[in-house]
Coordinates of N, CA and C in Angstrom, one line a residue:
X21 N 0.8 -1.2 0.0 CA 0.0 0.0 0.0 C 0.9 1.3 0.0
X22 N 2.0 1.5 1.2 CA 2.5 2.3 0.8 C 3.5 2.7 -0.5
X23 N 3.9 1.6 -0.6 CA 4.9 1.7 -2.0 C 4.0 2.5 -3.6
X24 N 2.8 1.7 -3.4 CA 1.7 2.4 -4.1 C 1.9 4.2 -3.9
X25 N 1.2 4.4 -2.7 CA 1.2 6.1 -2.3 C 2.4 6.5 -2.7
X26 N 3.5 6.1 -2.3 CA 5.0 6.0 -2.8 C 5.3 6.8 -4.5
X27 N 4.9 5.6 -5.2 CA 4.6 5.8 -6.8 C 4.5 6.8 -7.1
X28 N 3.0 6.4 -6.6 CA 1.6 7.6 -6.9 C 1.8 9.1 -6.9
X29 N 2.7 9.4 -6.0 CA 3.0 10.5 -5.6 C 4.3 11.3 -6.8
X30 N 5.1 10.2 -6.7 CA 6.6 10.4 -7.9 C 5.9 11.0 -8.8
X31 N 5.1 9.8 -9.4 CA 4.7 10.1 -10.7 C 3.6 11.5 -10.7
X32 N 3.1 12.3 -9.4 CA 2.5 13.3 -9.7 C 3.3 14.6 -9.9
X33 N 4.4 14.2 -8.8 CA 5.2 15.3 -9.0 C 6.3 15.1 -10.0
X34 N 6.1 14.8 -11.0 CA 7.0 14.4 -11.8 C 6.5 15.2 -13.1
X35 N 5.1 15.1 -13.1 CA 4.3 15.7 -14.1 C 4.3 17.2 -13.7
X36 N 4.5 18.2 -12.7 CA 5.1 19.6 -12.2 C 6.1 20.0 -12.4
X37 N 7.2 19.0 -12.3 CA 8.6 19.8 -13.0 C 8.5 20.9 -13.7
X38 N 9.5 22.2 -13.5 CA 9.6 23.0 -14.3 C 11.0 23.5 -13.8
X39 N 11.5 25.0 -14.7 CA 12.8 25.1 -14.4 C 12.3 26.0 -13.1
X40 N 11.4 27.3 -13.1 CA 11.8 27.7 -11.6 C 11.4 26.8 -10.3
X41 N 10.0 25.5 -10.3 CA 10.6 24.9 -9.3 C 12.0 24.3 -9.3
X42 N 12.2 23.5 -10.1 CA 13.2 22.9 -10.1 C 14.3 23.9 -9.1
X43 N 14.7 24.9 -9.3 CA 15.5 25.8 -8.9 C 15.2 25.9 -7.0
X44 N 13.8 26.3 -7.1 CA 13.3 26.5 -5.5 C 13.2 25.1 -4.8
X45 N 13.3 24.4 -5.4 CA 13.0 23.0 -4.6 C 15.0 22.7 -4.4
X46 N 16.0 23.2 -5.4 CA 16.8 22.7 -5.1 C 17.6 23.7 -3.9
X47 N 16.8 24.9 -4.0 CA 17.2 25.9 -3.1 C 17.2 25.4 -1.6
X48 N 16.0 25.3 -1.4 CA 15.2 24.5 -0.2 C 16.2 23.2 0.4
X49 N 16.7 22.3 -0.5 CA 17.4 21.4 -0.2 C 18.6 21.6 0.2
X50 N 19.5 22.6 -0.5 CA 20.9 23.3 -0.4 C 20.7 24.0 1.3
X51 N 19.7 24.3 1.9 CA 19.9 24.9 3.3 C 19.5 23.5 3.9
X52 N 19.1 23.1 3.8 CA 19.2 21.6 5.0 C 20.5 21.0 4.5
X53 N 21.4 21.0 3.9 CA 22.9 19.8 3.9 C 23.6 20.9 4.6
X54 N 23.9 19.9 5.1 CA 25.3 19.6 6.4 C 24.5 20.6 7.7
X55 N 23.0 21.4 7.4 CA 22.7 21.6 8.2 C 23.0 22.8 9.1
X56 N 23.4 23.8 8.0 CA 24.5 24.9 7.9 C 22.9 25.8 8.4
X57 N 22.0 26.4 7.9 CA 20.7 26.8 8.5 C 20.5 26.5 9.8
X58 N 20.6 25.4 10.2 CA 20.3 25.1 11.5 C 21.1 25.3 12.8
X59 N 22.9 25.2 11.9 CA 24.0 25.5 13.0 C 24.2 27.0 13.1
X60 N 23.2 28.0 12.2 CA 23.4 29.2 12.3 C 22.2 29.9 13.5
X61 N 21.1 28.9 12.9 CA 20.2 29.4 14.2 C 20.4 29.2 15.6
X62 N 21.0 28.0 15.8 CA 21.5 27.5 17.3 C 22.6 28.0 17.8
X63 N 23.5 28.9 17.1 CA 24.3 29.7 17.7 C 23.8 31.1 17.7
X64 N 22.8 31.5 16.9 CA 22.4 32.9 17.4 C 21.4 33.0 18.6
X65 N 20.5 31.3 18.7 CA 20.1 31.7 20.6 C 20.9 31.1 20.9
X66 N 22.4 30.5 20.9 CA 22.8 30.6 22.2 C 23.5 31.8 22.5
X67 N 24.0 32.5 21.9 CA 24.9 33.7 21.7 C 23.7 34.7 22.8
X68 N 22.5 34.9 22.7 CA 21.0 35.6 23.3 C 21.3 35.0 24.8
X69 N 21.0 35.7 25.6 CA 20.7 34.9 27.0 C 19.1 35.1 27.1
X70 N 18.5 35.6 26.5 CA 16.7 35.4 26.4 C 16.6 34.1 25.7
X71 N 17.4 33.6 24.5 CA 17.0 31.9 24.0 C 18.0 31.1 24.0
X72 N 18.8 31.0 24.9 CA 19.9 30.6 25.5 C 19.3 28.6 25.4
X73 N 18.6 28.6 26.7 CA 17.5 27.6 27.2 C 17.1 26.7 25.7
X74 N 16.3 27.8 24.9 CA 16.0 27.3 24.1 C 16.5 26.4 22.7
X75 N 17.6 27.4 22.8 CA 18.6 26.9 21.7 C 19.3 25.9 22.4
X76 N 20.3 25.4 23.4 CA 20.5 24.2 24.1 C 19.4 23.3 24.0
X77 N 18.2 23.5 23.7 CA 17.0 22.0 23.7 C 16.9 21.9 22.1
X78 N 17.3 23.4 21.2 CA 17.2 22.7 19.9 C 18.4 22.4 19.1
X79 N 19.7 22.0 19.7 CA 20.7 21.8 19.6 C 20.6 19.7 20.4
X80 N 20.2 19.7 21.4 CA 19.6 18.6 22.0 C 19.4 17.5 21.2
X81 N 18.2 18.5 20.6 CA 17.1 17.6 19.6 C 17.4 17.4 18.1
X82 N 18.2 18.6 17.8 CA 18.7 18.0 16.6 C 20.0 16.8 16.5
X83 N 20.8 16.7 17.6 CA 21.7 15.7 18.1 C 21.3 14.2 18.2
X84 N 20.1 13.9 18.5 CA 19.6 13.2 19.3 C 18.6 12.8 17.7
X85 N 18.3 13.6 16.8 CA 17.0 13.2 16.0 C 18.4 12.7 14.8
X86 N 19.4 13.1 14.7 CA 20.6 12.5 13.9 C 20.9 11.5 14.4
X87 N 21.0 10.6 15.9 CA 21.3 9.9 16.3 C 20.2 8.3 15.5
X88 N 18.9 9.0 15.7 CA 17.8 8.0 15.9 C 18.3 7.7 14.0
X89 N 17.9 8.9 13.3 CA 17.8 9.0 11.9 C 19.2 8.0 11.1
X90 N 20.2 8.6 11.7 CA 21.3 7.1 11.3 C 20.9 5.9 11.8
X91 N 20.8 5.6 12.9 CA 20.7 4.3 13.3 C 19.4 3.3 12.3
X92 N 18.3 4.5 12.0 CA 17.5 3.6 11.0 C 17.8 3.4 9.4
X93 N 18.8 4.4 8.9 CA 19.1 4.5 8.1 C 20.3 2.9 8.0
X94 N 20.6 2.7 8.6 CA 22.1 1.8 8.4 C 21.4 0.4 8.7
X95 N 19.9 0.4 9.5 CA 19.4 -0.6 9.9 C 18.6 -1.2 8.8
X96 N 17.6 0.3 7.9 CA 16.6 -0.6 7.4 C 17.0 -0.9 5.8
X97 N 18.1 0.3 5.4 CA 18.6 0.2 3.9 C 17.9 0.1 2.7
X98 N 16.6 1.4 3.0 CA 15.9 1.4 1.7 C 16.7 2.4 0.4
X99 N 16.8 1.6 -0.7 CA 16.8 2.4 -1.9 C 16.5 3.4 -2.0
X100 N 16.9 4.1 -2.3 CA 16.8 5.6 -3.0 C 15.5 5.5 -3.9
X101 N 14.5 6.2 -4.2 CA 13.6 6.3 -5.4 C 14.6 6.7 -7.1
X102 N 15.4 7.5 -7.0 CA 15.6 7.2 -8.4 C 16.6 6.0 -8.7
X103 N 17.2 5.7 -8.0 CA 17.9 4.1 -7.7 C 17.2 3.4 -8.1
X104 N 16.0 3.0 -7.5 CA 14.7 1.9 -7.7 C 14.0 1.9 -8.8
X105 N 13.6 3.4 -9.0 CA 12.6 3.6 -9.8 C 13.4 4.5 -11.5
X106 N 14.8 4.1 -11.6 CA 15.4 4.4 -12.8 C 15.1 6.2 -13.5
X107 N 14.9 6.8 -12.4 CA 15.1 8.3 -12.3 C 16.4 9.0 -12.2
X108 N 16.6 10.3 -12.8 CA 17.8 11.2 -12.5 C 16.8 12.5 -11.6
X109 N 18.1 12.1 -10.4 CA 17.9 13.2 -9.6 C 18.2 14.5 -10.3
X110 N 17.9 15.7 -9.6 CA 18.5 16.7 -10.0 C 19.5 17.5 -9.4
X111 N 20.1 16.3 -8.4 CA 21.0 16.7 -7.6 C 21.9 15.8 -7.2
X112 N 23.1 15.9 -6.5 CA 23.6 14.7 -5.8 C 23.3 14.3 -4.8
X113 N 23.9 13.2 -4.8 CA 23.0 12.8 -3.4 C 23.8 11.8 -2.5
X114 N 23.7 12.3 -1.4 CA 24.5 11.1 -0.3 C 24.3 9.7 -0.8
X115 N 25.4 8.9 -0.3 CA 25.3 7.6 -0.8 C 24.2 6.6 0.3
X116 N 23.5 7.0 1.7 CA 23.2 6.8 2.7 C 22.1 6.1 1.8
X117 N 21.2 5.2 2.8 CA 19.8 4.9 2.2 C 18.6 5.9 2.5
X118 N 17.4 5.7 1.9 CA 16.6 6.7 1.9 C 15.7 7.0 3.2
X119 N 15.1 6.1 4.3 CA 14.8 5.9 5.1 C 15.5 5.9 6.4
X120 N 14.7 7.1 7.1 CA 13.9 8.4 6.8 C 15.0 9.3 6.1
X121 N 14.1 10.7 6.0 CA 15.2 11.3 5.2 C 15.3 11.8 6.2
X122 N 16.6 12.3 6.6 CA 17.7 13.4 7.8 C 17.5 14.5 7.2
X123 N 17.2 15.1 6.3 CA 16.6 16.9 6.1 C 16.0 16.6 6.9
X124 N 14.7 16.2 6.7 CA 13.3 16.5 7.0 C 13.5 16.0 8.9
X125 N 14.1 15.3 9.1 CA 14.2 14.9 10.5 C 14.1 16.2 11.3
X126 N 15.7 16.6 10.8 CA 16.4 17.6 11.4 C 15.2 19.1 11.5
X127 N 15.2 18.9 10.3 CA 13.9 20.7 10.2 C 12.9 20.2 11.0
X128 N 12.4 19.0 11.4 CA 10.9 18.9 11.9 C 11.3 18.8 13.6
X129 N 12.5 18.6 13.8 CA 12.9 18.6 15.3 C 13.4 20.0 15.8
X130 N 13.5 21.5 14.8 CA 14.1 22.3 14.9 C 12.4 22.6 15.1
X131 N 11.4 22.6 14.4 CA 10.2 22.8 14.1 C 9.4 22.8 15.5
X132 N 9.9 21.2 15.9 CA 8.9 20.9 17.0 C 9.3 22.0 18.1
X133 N 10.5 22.1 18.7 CA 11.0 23.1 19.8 C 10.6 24.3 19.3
X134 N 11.2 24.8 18.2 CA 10.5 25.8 17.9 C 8.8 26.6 18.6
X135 N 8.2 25.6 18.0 CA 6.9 25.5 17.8 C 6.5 25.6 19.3
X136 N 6.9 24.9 20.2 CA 6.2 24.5 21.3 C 6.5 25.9 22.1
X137 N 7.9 26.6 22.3 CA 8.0 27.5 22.4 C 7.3 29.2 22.2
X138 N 6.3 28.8 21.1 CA 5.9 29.9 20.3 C 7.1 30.9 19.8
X139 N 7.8 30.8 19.5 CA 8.9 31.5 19.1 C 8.6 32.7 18.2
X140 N 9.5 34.0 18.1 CA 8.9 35.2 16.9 C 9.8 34.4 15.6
X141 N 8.9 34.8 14.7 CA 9.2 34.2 13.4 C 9.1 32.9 13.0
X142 N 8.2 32.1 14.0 CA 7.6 30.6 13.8 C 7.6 30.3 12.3
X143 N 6.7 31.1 11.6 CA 6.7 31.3 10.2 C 7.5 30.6 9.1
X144 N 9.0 31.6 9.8 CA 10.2 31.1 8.9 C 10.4 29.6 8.9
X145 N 10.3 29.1 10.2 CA 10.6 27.5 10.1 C 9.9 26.7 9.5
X146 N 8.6 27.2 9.8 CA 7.8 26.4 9.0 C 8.0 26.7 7.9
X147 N 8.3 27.3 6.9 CA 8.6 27.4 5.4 C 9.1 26.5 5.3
X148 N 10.8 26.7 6.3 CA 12.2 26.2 5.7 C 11.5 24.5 6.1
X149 N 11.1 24.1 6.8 CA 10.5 22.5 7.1 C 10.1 22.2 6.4
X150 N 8.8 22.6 5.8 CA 7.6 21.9 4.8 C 8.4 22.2 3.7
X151 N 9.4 23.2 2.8 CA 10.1 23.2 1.7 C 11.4 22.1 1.8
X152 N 12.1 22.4 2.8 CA 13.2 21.0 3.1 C 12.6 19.8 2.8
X153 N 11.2 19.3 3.6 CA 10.7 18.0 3.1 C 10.0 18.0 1.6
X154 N 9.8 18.6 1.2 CA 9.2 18.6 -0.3 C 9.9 18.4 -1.4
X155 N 11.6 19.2 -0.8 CA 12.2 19.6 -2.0 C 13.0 17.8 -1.6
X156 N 13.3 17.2 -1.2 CA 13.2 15.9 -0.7 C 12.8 14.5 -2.1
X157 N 11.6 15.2 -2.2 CA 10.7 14.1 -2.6 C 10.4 14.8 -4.3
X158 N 10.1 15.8 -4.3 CA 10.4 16.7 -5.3 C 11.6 16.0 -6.6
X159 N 12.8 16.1 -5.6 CA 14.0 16.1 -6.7 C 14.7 14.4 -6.7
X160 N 13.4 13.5 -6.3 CA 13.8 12.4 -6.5 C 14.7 11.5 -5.8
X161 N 14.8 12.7 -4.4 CA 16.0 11.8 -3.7 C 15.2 11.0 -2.3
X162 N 13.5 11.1 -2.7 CA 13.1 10.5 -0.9 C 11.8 10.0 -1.9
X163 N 11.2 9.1 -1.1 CA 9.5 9.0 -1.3 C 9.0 9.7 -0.2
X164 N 7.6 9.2 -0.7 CA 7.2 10.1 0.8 C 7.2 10.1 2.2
X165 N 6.9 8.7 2.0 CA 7.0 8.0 3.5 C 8.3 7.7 4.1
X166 N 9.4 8.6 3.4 CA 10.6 8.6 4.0 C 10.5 10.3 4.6
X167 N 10.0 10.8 3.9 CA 10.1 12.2 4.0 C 8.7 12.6 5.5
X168 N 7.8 11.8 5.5 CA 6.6 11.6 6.6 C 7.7 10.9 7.9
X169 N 7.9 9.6 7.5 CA 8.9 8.9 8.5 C 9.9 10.2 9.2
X170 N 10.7 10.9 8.7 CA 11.3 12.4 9.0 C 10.8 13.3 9.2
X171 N 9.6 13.7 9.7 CA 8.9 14.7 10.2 C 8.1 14.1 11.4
X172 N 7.8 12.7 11.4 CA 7.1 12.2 12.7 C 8.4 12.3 13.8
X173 N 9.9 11.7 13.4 CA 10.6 11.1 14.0 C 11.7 12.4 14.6
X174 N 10.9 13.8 13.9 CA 11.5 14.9 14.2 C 11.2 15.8 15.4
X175 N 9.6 15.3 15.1 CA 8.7 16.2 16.1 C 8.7 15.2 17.2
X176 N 9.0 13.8 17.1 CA 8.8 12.8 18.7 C 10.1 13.5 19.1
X177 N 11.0 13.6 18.6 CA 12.5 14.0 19.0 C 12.4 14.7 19.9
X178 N 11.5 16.0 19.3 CA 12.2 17.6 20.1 C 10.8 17.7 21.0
X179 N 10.0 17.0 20.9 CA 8.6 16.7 22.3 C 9.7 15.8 23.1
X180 N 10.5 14.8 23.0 CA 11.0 14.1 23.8 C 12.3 15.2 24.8
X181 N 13.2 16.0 24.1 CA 13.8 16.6 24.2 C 13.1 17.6 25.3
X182 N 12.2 18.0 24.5 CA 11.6 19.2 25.4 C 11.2 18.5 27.0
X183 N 10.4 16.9 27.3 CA 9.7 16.7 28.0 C 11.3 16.2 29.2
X184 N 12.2 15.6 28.6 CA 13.2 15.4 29.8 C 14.1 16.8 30.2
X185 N 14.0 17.7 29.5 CA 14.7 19.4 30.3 C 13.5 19.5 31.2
X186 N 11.9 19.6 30.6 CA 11.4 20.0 31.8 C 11.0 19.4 32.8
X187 N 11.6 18.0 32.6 CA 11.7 17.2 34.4 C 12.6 17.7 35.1
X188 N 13.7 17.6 34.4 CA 15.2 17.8 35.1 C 14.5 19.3 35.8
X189 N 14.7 20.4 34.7 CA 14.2 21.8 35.4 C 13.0 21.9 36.3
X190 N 11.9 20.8 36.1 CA 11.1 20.7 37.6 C 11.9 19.8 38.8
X191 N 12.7 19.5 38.5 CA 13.6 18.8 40.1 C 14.5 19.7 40.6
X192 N 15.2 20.2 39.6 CA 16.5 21.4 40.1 C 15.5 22.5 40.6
X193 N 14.3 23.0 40.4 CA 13.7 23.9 41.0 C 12.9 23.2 42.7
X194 N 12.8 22.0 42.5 CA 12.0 21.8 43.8 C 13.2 21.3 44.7
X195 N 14.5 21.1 44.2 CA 15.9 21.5 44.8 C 16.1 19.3 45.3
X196 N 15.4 18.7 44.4 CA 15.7 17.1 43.9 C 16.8 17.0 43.3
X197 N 17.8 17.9 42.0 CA 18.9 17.3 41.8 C 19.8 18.5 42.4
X198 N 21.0 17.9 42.8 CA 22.1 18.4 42.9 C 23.1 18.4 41.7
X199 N 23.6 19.6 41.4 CA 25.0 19.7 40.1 C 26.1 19.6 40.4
X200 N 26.9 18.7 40.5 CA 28.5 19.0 40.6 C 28.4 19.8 42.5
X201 N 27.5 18.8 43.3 CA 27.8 19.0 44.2 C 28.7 18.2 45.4
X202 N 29.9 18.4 45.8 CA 30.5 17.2 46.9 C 30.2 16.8 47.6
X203 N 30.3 15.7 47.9 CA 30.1 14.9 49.2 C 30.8 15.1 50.2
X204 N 30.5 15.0 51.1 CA 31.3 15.2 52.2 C 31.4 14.5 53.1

């Protein structure tokens, strides 16, 4: 069934191609590699001591959604769609397997923190997220349900991320953990 949806979808967006998407979808993609977008945001709140906090949980969660994202990647070794389905991408492409895709992880774990925070300029991310996952699937380098599999496994991340800071920060406040305190 999925592999169907999978198809189904290729072949719709296949019939859209044009040169200015083509361009915007590959634009979209060029800010999620290596992730360079994201290491720019996480150093401008931590550099803020007003999103200090916040940037440390979306630094967290993108650490931690890279972690999960390799480990399935090496485990489940799905093909590439133009690999499988005898397509030219229109770009290069890591040699990793497709499942899930790590854009779309990453932006949907930057998303989730984001989001939960209400943050000014919510907006922006959501662009750069839903274009990171599109341009994904778009330019032949994900199906969808690699690109869906990377936005669920993004947002459990940085809800996960977010829910163990606010235990820890509800113990250190009710004065339950000690830091780097001696014994004596």
């Amino acid at each position: 069934m999925l592999n169907i949806i999978d198809r189904g979808i290729i072949n719709f967006i296949s019939k859209i191609h044009n040169p200015l998407l083509d361009r915007i979808m590959i634009f979209f993609t060029n800010l999620g590699d290596n992730g360079i977008v994201w290491i720019a945001l996480i150093l401008v709140m931590l550099a803020m001591k007003k999103t200090r906090k916040t940037g440390l949980m979306i630094l967290g969660a993108v650490l931690l959604v890279m972690i999960f994202t390799n480990f399935l990647k090496n485990n489940i070794q799905r093909e590439r769609p133009y690999t499988y389905l005898n397509l030219i991408p229109l770009i290069k492409s890591s040699a990793t397997s497709s499942f899930p895709s790590s854009h779309t992880s990453v932006a949907f774990a930057v998303l989730g923190v984001y989001s939960y925070f209400k943050l000014k300029y919510k907006w922006m991310i959501y662009i750069l997220a839903f274009g990171i996952g599109l341009s994904r699937i778009y330019l032949n380098l994900h199906y969808f349900t690699d690109v869906l599999a990377g936005a669920v496994l993004g947002f459990v991340t940085s809800y996960l991320v977010i829910y163990v800071c606010s235990q820890i920060s509800r113990k250190m406040q009710n004065g339950k953990v000690r830091i780097l305190e001696r014994k004596s």
